[in-house]
Amino acid sequence: APGEDERGSPLGGAMEACDGTLCGFRWLRLVEPPRAAAGIESNGLACGDRPLPGCRFASLRNEAYVPVAAPDGSKPLLQYPPNDAGWNAAVHRNPLFETIAMLQAAVDIERPLLSEIERLRAALAAATRQQLDRAAAASEREQQATG
């Protein structure tokens, strides 16, 4: 997509140097819209991932290995967490907790604004149609009167 480096990473890989809630929030808000605008379709949420508020493409998964019972009953084995164990099978602290809260707040603020914008667009479209209909009717009356 436009503005991305060869890895498909916006900001030229700046996310690797990014640390902190606000940076993560800004990054997610930056990378989602161009993908949607480019017509890219999401394959949906991967089984076991945690959705991120307002995001179609980004999700969260803690891929830390988890102990799983050994078939022979010996010492538990460490393995990649199965999907049905959920996004945080290792039960680690969520490092994106604050970022997720900010994303949710943005969604909560934007939702009513977007609804109002859609209502105003519909009202403008209806008023425009009425005005065009009136102009067409006036033009037709004028043609009938002169012709």
Short mmCIF file of C-alpha atoms in Angstrom, two decimals:
data_model
loop_
_atom_site.label_atom_id
_atom_site.label_comp_id
_atom_site.label_asym_id
_atom_site.label_seq_id
_atom_site.Cartn_x
_atom_site.Cartn_y
_atom_site.Cartn_z
CA ALA A 1 0.00 0.00 0.00
CA PRO A 2 1.13 3.59 -0.46
CA GLY A 3 3.44 4.86 2.27
CA GLU A 4 4.71 1.41 3.24
CA ASP A 5 8.24 0.06 3.15
CA GLU A 6 9.30 -3.21 1.49
CA ARG A 7 8.02 -5.23 4.47
CA GLY A 8 4.58 -3.67 4.11
CA SER A 9 5.22 -1.76 7.32
CA PRO A 10 3.97 1.81 7.47
CA LEU A 11 6.33 4.37 8.97
CA GLY A 12 9.36 2.58 7.53
CA GLY A 13 9.55 0.04 10.35
CA ALA A 14 9.08 2.68 13.05
CA MET A 15 6.84 0.35 15.04
CA GLU A 16 9.91 -1.65 16.04
CA ALA A 17 11.18 1.47 17.82
CA CYS A 18 7.76 2.38 19.14
CA ASP A 19 7.11 1.90 22.81
CA GLY A 20 4.14 2.99 24.81
CA THR A 21 0.39 3.21 24.77
CA LEU A 22 -0.01 6.33 22.67
CA CYS A 23 2.43 5.12 20.02
CA GLY A 24 0.65 1.76 19.70
CA PHE A 25 -2.71 3.52 19.46
CA ARG A 26 -1.46 5.92 16.78
CA TRP A 27 0.16 3.10 14.84
CA LEU A 28 -3.00 1.00 14.78
CA ARG A 29 -5.08 4.02 13.80
CA LEU A 30 -2.58 4.74 11.01
CA VAL A 31 -2.32 1.28 9.45
CA GLU A 32 -5.98 0.25 9.40
CA PRO A 33 -7.59 2.94 7.15
CA PRO A 34 -5.25 2.63 4.13
CA ARG A 35 -5.91 -1.10 3.93
CA ALA A 36 -9.67 -0.59 4.00
CA ALA A 37 -9.41 2.28 1.49
CA ALA A 38 -7.34 0.06 -0.83
CA GLY A 39 -10.16 -2.48 -0.84
CA ILE A 40 -8.17 -5.09 1.08
CA GLU A 41 -10.46 -7.64 2.70
CA SER A 42 -9.76 -9.13 6.09
CA ASN A 43 -9.91 -12.90 6.40
CA GLY A 44 -11.62 -12.31 9.71
CA LEU A 45 -10.42 -12.90 13.21
CA ALA A 46 -8.09 -15.85 13.54
CA CYS A 47 -9.35 -18.56 15.86
CA GLY A 48 -8.02 -17.81 19.33
CA ASP A 49 -7.10 -14.15 18.62
CA ARG A 50 -8.47 -11.22 20.61
CA PRO A 51 -10.19 -8.58 18.51
CA LEU A 52 -9.04 -4.98 18.88
CA PRO A 53 -11.74 -2.29 19.05
CA GLY A 54 -12.23 -0.50 15.75
CA CYS A 55 -9.73 -2.70 13.93
CA ARG A 56 -10.55 -4.92 10.96
CA PHE A 57 -7.06 -6.23 10.31
CA ALA A 58 -5.17 -6.15 13.61
CA SER A 59 -5.76 -8.56 16.48
CA LEU A 60 -3.86 -9.77 19.51
CA ARG A 61 -2.46 -13.15 20.46
CA ASN A 62 0.09 -14.07 23.10
CA GLU A 63 2.11 -16.83 21.46
CA ALA A 64 4.09 -17.73 24.57
CA TYR A 65 4.48 -21.47 24.98
CA VAL A 66 2.26 -23.07 27.61
CA PRO A 67 2.63 -26.27 29.66
CA VAL A 68 0.56 -29.16 28.33
CA ALA A 69 0.21 -32.53 30.02
CA ALA A 70 2.56 -35.13 28.58
CA PRO A 71 0.80 -38.18 27.12
CA ASP A 72 2.71 -40.48 29.48
CA GLY A 73 1.89 -38.37 32.55
CA SER A 74 5.47 -37.21 33.04
CA LYS A 75 6.61 -33.60 33.34
CA PRO A 76 4.36 -31.22 31.32
CA LEU A 77 5.65 -30.25 27.90
CA LEU A 78 5.84 -26.70 26.61
CA GLN A 79 4.05 -26.14 23.32
CA TYR A 80 2.57 -23.43 21.17
CA PRO A 81 -0.82 -22.58 22.69
CA PRO A 82 -3.75 -24.28 20.99
CA ASN A 83 -6.38 -21.97 19.47
CA ASP A 84 -9.07 -23.11 21.87
CA ALA A 85 -6.92 -21.88 24.78
CA GLY A 86 -7.69 -18.31 23.67
CA TRP A 87 -5.57 -15.28 22.93
CA ASN A 88 -3.66 -15.37 26.24
CA ALA A 89 -3.26 -19.01 27.19
CA ALA A 90 -0.09 -18.20 29.17
CA VAL A 91 -2.12 -15.70 31.25
CA HIS A 92 0.50 -12.97 30.95
CA ARG A 93 -0.27 -9.32 31.68
CA ASN A 94 -1.73 -7.73 28.55
CA PRO A 95 0.90 -5.22 27.39
CA LEU A 96 -1.68 -3.53 25.16
CA PHE A 97 -4.31 -3.05 27.87
CA GLU A 98 -4.06 0.75 27.80
CA THR A 99 -3.89 0.84 23.99
CA ILE A 100 -7.03 -1.30 23.79
CA ALA A 101 -8.78 1.05 26.23
CA MET A 102 -7.84 4.00 24.01
CA LEU A 103 -9.07 2.17 20.89
CA GLN A 104 -12.39 1.43 22.62
CA ALA A 105 -12.73 5.06 23.73
CA ALA A 106 -12.12 6.21 20.15
CA VAL A 107 -14.81 3.82 18.88
CA ASP A 108 -17.22 5.03 21.56
CA ILE A 109 -16.58 8.67 20.62
CA GLU A 110 -16.67 8.12 16.85
CA ARG A 111 -19.75 5.88 16.66
CA PRO A 112 -22.32 8.62 17.41
CA LEU A 113 -20.41 11.10 15.25
CA LEU A 114 -20.42 8.71 12.31
CA SER A 115 -24.14 8.07 12.81
CA GLU A 116 -24.78 11.81 12.76
CA ILE A 117 -22.68 12.22 9.61
CA GLU A 118 -24.69 9.47 7.90
CA ARG A 119 -27.96 11.10 9.02
CA LEU A 120 -26.82 14.46 7.64
CA ARG A 121 -25.69 12.87 4.35
CA ALA A 122 -29.09 11.21 3.95
CA ALA A 123 -30.88 14.49 4.71
CA LEU A 124 -28.69 16.36 2.22
CA ALA A 125 -29.31 13.72 -0.45
CA ALA A 126 -33.08 13.92 0.13
CA ALA A 127 -33.05 17.74 -0.02
CA THR A 128 -30.96 17.65 -3.18
CA ARG A 129 -33.38 15.20 -4.80
CA GLN A 130 -36.34 17.46 -3.88
CA GLN A 131 -34.57 20.50 -5.29
CA LEU A 132 -33.72 18.66 -8.53
CA ASP A 133 -37.31 17.41 -8.82
CA ARG A 134 -38.64 20.97 -8.35
CA ALA A 135 -36.22 22.34 -10.94
CA ALA A 136 -37.19 19.62 -13.41
CA ALA A 137 -40.90 20.30 -12.84
CA ALA A 138 -40.38 24.07 -13.29
CA SER A 139 -38.43 23.47 -16.48
CA GLU A 140 -41.18 21.22 -17.80
CA ARG A 141 -43.85 23.81 -17.00
CA GLU A 142 -41.80 26.51 -18.73
CA GLN A 143 -41.42 24.34 -21.85
CA GLN A 144 -45.15 23.64 -21.92
CA ALA A 145 -45.95 27.35 -21.56
CA THR A 146 -43.63 28.35 -24.39
CA GLY A 147 -44.09 25.53 -26.67
#
